[in-house]
Short mmCIF file of C-alpha atoms in Angstrom, two decimals:
data_model
loop_
_atom_site.label_atom_id
_atom_site.label_comp_id
_atom_site.label_asym_id
_atom_site.label_seq_id
_atom_site.Cartn_x
_atom_site.Cartn_y
_atom_site.Cartn_z
CA MET A 1 202.09 13.92 98.29
CA ILE A 2 199.75 15.92 96.08
CA ILE A 3 200.26 15.78 92.32
CA LEU A 4 198.65 18.57 90.28
CA ILE A 5 198.35 17.97 86.55
CA THR A 6 197.09 20.75 84.33
CA GLY A 7 197.26 21.66 80.68
CA ALA A 8 195.14 22.48 77.70
CA SER A 9 192.27 20.26 76.64
CA HIS A 10 193.33 17.02 74.91
CA THR A 11 196.89 17.03 76.31
CA GLY A 12 196.33 13.78 78.20
CA LYS A 13 195.85 14.99 81.78
CA THR A 14 193.34 12.28 82.62
CA VAL A 15 195.37 9.57 80.88
CA LEU A 16 198.46 10.57 82.87
CA ALA A 17 196.46 10.65 86.13
CA GLN A 18 195.11 7.16 85.36
CA ARG A 19 198.63 5.85 84.64
CA LEU A 20 199.92 7.32 87.92
CA LEU A 21 196.99 5.78 89.80
CA GLU A 22 197.84 2.38 88.35
CA LYS A 23 201.58 2.74 89.00
CA TYR A 24 201.57 4.34 92.47
CA LYS A 25 198.05 3.52 93.72
CA TYR A 26 197.39 7.22 94.45
CA PRO A 27 193.72 8.11 93.96
CA TYR A 28 192.91 10.93 91.59
CA LEU A 29 190.28 13.59 91.29
CA SER A 30 189.21 14.94 87.94
CA ILE A 31 188.25 18.58 88.40
CA ASP A 32 185.95 18.06 85.39
CA HIS A 33 183.89 15.62 87.49
CA LEU A 34 183.59 18.18 90.27
CA LYS A 35 182.62 20.82 87.69
CA MET A 36 179.96 18.67 86.08
CA GLY A 37 178.55 17.62 89.46
CA LEU A 38 178.14 21.25 90.50
CA ILE A 39 176.66 22.27 87.13
CA ARG A 40 174.26 19.31 86.83
CA SER A 41 173.12 19.61 90.45
CA GLY A 42 172.31 23.28 89.99
CA TYR A 43 174.81 24.41 92.64
CA THR A 44 176.22 26.82 90.07
CA GLU A 45 174.73 28.62 87.11
CA LEU A 46 178.07 28.61 85.30
CA SER A 47 178.28 26.71 82.02
CA VAL A 48 181.01 24.44 80.69
CA GLU A 49 182.16 27.21 78.33
CA GLU A 50 183.15 29.64 81.12
CA ASP A 51 186.67 28.41 81.87
CA ASP A 52 187.96 31.51 83.67
CA LYS A 53 184.87 31.81 85.86
CA LEU A 54 184.94 28.07 86.55
CA THR A 55 188.56 28.34 87.68
CA GLU A 56 187.60 31.14 90.10
CA TYR A 57 184.67 29.07 91.37
CA LEU A 58 186.33 25.65 91.60
CA TRP A 59 189.85 26.51 92.75
CA PRO A 60 188.94 27.53 96.35
CA ILE A 61 187.21 24.17 96.78
CA VAL A 62 190.08 22.20 95.25
CA ARG A 63 192.65 24.24 97.22
CA GLU A 64 191.01 23.32 100.53
CA MET A 65 190.77 19.67 99.48
CA ILE A 66 194.53 19.75 98.86
CA LYS A 67 195.18 21.22 102.31
CA THR A 68 192.97 18.61 103.92
CA ALA A 69 194.74 15.76 102.12
CA ILE A 70 198.16 17.08 103.15
CA GLU A 71 197.07 17.54 106.77
CA ASN A 72 195.82 13.94 106.77
CA LYS A 73 199.06 12.72 105.13
CA GLN A 74 197.15 11.37 102.14
CA ASN A 75 198.38 11.08 98.57
CA LEU A 76 196.18 12.54 95.86
CA ILE A 77 196.44 13.30 92.16
CA ILE A 78 194.30 16.20 90.96
CA GLU A 79 193.97 16.81 87.24
CA GLY A 80 192.22 19.48 85.26
CA CYS A 81 192.57 22.76 83.46
CA TYR A 82 191.03 24.71 86.36
CA ILE A 83 194.24 25.15 88.35
CA PRO A 84 195.33 28.79 88.27
CA PHE A 85 198.94 29.45 87.26
CA ASP A 86 199.52 31.43 90.46
CA TRP A 87 198.32 28.52 92.62
CA THR A 88 201.45 28.62 94.79
CA ASN A 89 200.29 31.92 96.30
CA ASP A 90 197.54 30.02 98.13
CA PHE A 91 199.86 27.78 100.16
CA THR A 92 202.50 28.20 102.83
CA LYS A 93 205.87 26.49 102.48
CA GLU A 94 204.71 23.60 104.67
CA TYR A 95 202.01 22.76 102.13
CA LEU A 96 204.15 23.50 99.07
CA ASP A 97 206.72 20.92 100.19
CA ASP A 98 204.08 18.22 99.60
CA ILE A 99 202.81 19.41 96.22
CA ARG A 100 204.21 18.58 92.77
CA TYR A 101 202.86 20.48 89.76
CA TYR A 102 203.01 19.50 86.10
CA CYS A 103 201.67 21.47 83.15
CA LEU A 104 201.27 19.40 79.97
CA VAL A 105 201.90 21.34 76.78
CA MET A 106 202.01 20.03 73.23
CA SER A 107 204.31 21.77 70.78
CA GLU A 108 202.94 23.29 67.61
CA ASN A 109 204.94 20.71 65.66
CA TYR A 110 203.48 17.83 67.66
CA ILE A 111 199.92 19.09 67.25
CA LYS A 112 200.25 19.60 63.50
CA ASN A 113 201.86 16.18 62.98
CA HIS A 114 199.61 14.22 65.34
CA PHE A 115 196.24 15.98 65.34
CA ASP A 116 194.41 12.88 64.08
CA SER A 117 195.85 10.87 66.99
CA ILE A 118 194.99 13.63 69.47
CA LYS A 119 191.36 13.38 68.37
CA LYS A 120 191.47 9.57 68.15
CA TYR A 121 192.69 9.13 71.73
CA ALA A 122 190.47 11.83 73.27
CA ASN A 123 188.21 9.12 74.72
CA THR A 124 190.91 6.87 76.15
CA VAL A 125 189.80 7.27 79.79
CA GLU A 126 186.60 9.29 79.58
CA SER A 127 183.91 9.60 76.94
CA ARG A 128 183.57 12.99 75.35
CA ILE A 129 179.97 13.41 74.30
CA ASN A 130 180.57 16.27 71.87
CA ASP A 131 184.11 16.93 70.70
CA GLU A 132 183.29 18.83 67.50
CA TRP A 133 184.63 22.09 68.95
CA CYS A 134 188.10 20.54 69.05
CA THR A 135 189.83 21.73 65.88
CA LEU A 136 193.46 21.99 64.90
CA GLU A 137 193.25 25.73 65.40
CA SER A 138 191.65 25.50 68.86
CA VAL A 139 194.24 22.98 70.08
CA LEU A 140 197.10 25.11 68.74
CA GLU A 141 195.67 28.26 70.35
CA GLU A 142 194.97 26.69 73.74
CA ASN A 143 198.39 25.01 73.97
CA ALA A 144 200.12 28.26 73.04
CA ARG A 145 198.17 30.05 75.79
CA PHE A 146 199.07 27.42 78.39
CA PHE A 147 202.72 27.46 77.32
CA THR A 148 202.95 31.26 77.59
CA SER A 149 201.31 31.29 81.03
CA ALA A 150 203.33 28.33 82.29
CA LYS A 151 206.58 30.03 81.28
CA ARG A 152 205.48 33.30 82.86
CA TYR A 153 204.85 31.55 86.18
CA HIS A 154 207.97 29.32 85.93
CA ALA A 155 205.80 26.22 85.99
CA ASN A 156 207.12 22.71 85.66
CA ILE A 157 206.28 22.12 81.99
CA VAL A 158 206.03 18.63 80.53
CA PHE A 159 206.67 19.47 76.88
CA ILE A 160 205.26 17.02 74.36
CA ASP A 161 207.17 17.46 71.11
CA ASP A 162 208.33 14.34 69.26
CA SER A 163 206.15 11.64 70.76
CA TYR A 164 203.60 11.25 73.51
CA GLU A 165 205.77 9.49 76.07
CA ILE A 166 205.05 10.91 79.51
CA ASP A 167 206.27 9.28 82.67
CA ILE A 168 206.53 11.10 85.96
CA ASP A 169 208.61 9.49 88.69
CA LEU A 170 207.01 10.28 92.05
CA LYS A 171 209.57 8.50 94.23
#
């Protein structure tokens, strides 16, 4: 089974992937690691600020990794914001049967009431070198954008509203 986890920055994609790894022993791939490897190695001239272009660049690679894992009957969790909302168009039914997709979205209420915690726990699994760009306004805007797109594409939304209690049952 392939588990895709996407969402705005700071929604806990990596934390959820880590929890699922510990619970189910499924390995996970952070698309951010792939991105940084390609940027640092010079295999792309894109920068970390070019989200839409990075999605176009990274998705074909990730898509084919997903197909390979399914063909080899391997479980894999893939997390990152570089999964296009129309991702299902790239797979036949045989592949789609083995893919579960979750889009993490924080409500406006949750963000406003827990912004200090969102910032505090940003480094739970990975170290963010420079997180100054993350403001209340940017988190609100990005979550609203993800929510609108996720609804438009009838995505499986994991809505974080009252508390940050996410558990996905894969069995």
